[in-house]
Amino acid sequence: RHFQGEPGRLEGMHVLVTAGGTVERIDPVRYITNDSSGKMGYAIAEEAVRMGAKVTLVSGPSALPVPCGVEIVRIQSALDMREAVLSRLEASHLIVKAAAVADYRPAVVAEQKIKKKSDSLTLELIKNPDILQEIGTLKKHQFVVGFAAETEALDEHAMDKLSRKNCDLIVGNDVSQEGAGFSGDTNVVRIYDRNGLVEALPIQSKKDVARRLLELAADRMPAAAR
Ligand code: CTP
Ligand code: CA
């Protein structure tokens, strides 16, 4: 009924997007985070609104403007993000996990500022829950899109993540490539489904990547969800 890219393709859909990096506390004045800018996720949220969806954006700390019409849920840690996402799972038709979730967090968060004492300090880290993998296990009607940030063997690693995490689509990102990755306004991605490579997009704006990704998702979503 709709042409590709035409506003309205996601009419009536609830889209949940995660964006940015998470912040893992060490003590009251220190934390661990990563270089994620949130730009890819914010672009996806903006394009989903343009295509008619009701959009919730679960975001790590970011100074980016919240796109018009998007409900923003601000979080800090991976545990916060997990809670924010799982509590909205049931109501979501399409979930796009663009966030760079910290793989590990400090085993203990010091209540007071850690004092400088010995010549070395070892920080024990423990693994965070894999939110995307949990969604993949719990999902029923939801269409799930994951991301894979890699610096080598993109096809293999992306396909491995897609199957392990039970995603419907995965966006492979070679973050070592010129014009791709965390901080810029452009991206270079390869998009896969269960059967393998669907599309290799040349370098383009994150907005255009977002639009194409949402079109591919809309094409594949069951008619019942639309
Ligand atoms: N992800 C997640 N929860 C985590 C780690 C990752 O939901 N604790 C999601 C990311 O949002 C992304 C996908 O999993 O959509 C892949 O993240 P990535 O860091 O590329 O993969 P990992 O499984 O963490 O593996 P590694 O970092 O070792 O490559
Ligand atoms: Ca990771």
XYZ file of N, CA and C in Angstrom, residues 16 18 21-25 58-61 73-88 97 99 101-102 105 128-129 131 134:
108
model
N 10.801 0.978 19.628
C 11.677 1.220 20.775
C 13.118 1.239 20.260
N 17.259 2.065 21.240
C 18.251 2.401 22.268
C 19.425 3.086 21.581
N 26.045 5.459 24.618
C 26.807 4.531 25.442
C 26.248 4.502 26.846
N 26.548 3.452 27.582
C 26.136 3.438 28.986
C 27.302 3.930 29.856
N 26.945 4.359 31.059
C 27.920 4.881 32.019
C 27.918 3.960 33.229
N 29.090 3.421 33.554
C 29.206 2.460 34.655
C 30.033 3.090 35.772
N 29.396 3.337 36.876
C 30.008 4.038 38.011
C 31.139 3.257 38.667
N 15.407 5.084 24.363
C 16.105 4.865 25.634
C 17.566 5.224 25.389
N 18.023 6.282 26.037
C 19.314 6.853 25.690
C 20.262 6.995 26.871
N 21.510 6.632 26.637
C 22.578 6.963 27.562
C 22.821 8.459 27.475
N 23.666 9.004 28.355
C 23.920 10.440 28.366
C 24.330 10.945 26.982
N 13.682 8.421 27.246
C 13.901 7.825 28.566
C 15.405 7.849 28.782
N 15.860 8.657 29.704
C 17.300 8.794 29.921
C 17.788 7.817 30.994
N 18.854 7.112 30.672
C 19.425 6.137 31.610
C 20.934 6.347 31.721
N 21.539 5.702 32.716
C 22.995 5.757 32.871
C 23.641 4.402 32.561
N 23.328 3.421 33.375
C 24.059 2.152 33.285
C 23.359 1.125 32.394
N 24.088 0.048 32.102
C 23.506 -1.070 31.351
C 22.326 -1.672 32.124
N 22.450 -1.733 33.451
C 21.345 -2.283 34.253
C 20.102 -1.397 34.148
N 20.305 -0.066 34.138
C 19.182 0.867 33.930
C 18.544 0.634 32.561
N 19.411 0.481 31.539
C 18.902 0.318 30.177
C 18.093 -0.983 30.075
N 18.611 -2.030 30.693
C 17.904 -3.320 30.676
C 16.499 -3.164 31.243
N 16.404 -2.500 32.403
C 15.121 -2.288 33.060
C 14.164 -1.472 32.164
N 14.691 -0.392 31.582
C 13.875 0.493 30.735
C 13.365 -0.246 29.496
N 14.202 -1.119 28.949
C 13.833 -1.839 27.724
C 12.867 -2.992 28.034
N 13.205 -3.803 29.023
C 12.368 -4.982 29.297
C 10.954 -4.582 29.730
N 10.832 -3.461 30.450
C 9.495 -3.031 30.886
C 8.655 -2.519 29.717
N 9.280 -2.251 28.568
C 8.546 -1.759 27.392
C 8.471 -2.784 26.265
N 18.317 -1.886 18.565
C 19.306 -1.753 19.642
C 20.620 -1.150 19.140
N 22.371 1.065 20.809
C 23.218 1.500 21.927
C 24.516 0.704 22.004
N 26.309 -0.716 24.623
C 26.184 -1.108 26.032
C 27.558 -1.543 26.544
N 27.949 -1.043 27.711
C 29.229 -1.477 28.289
C 29.159 -2.976 28.566
N 30.959 -3.914 34.051
C 30.816 -2.824 35.020
C 31.664 -3.148 36.250
N 28.112 -7.363 32.224
C 26.738 -6.866 32.234
C 25.826 -7.874 31.535
N 24.534 -7.872 31.858
C 23.617 -8.727 31.111
C 23.579 -8.274 29.655
N 21.452 -7.356 26.899
C 20.045 -6.958 26.762
C 19.443 -7.505 25.470
N 18.691 -11.136 25.715
C 17.480 -11.368 26.515
C 16.222 -11.094 25.703
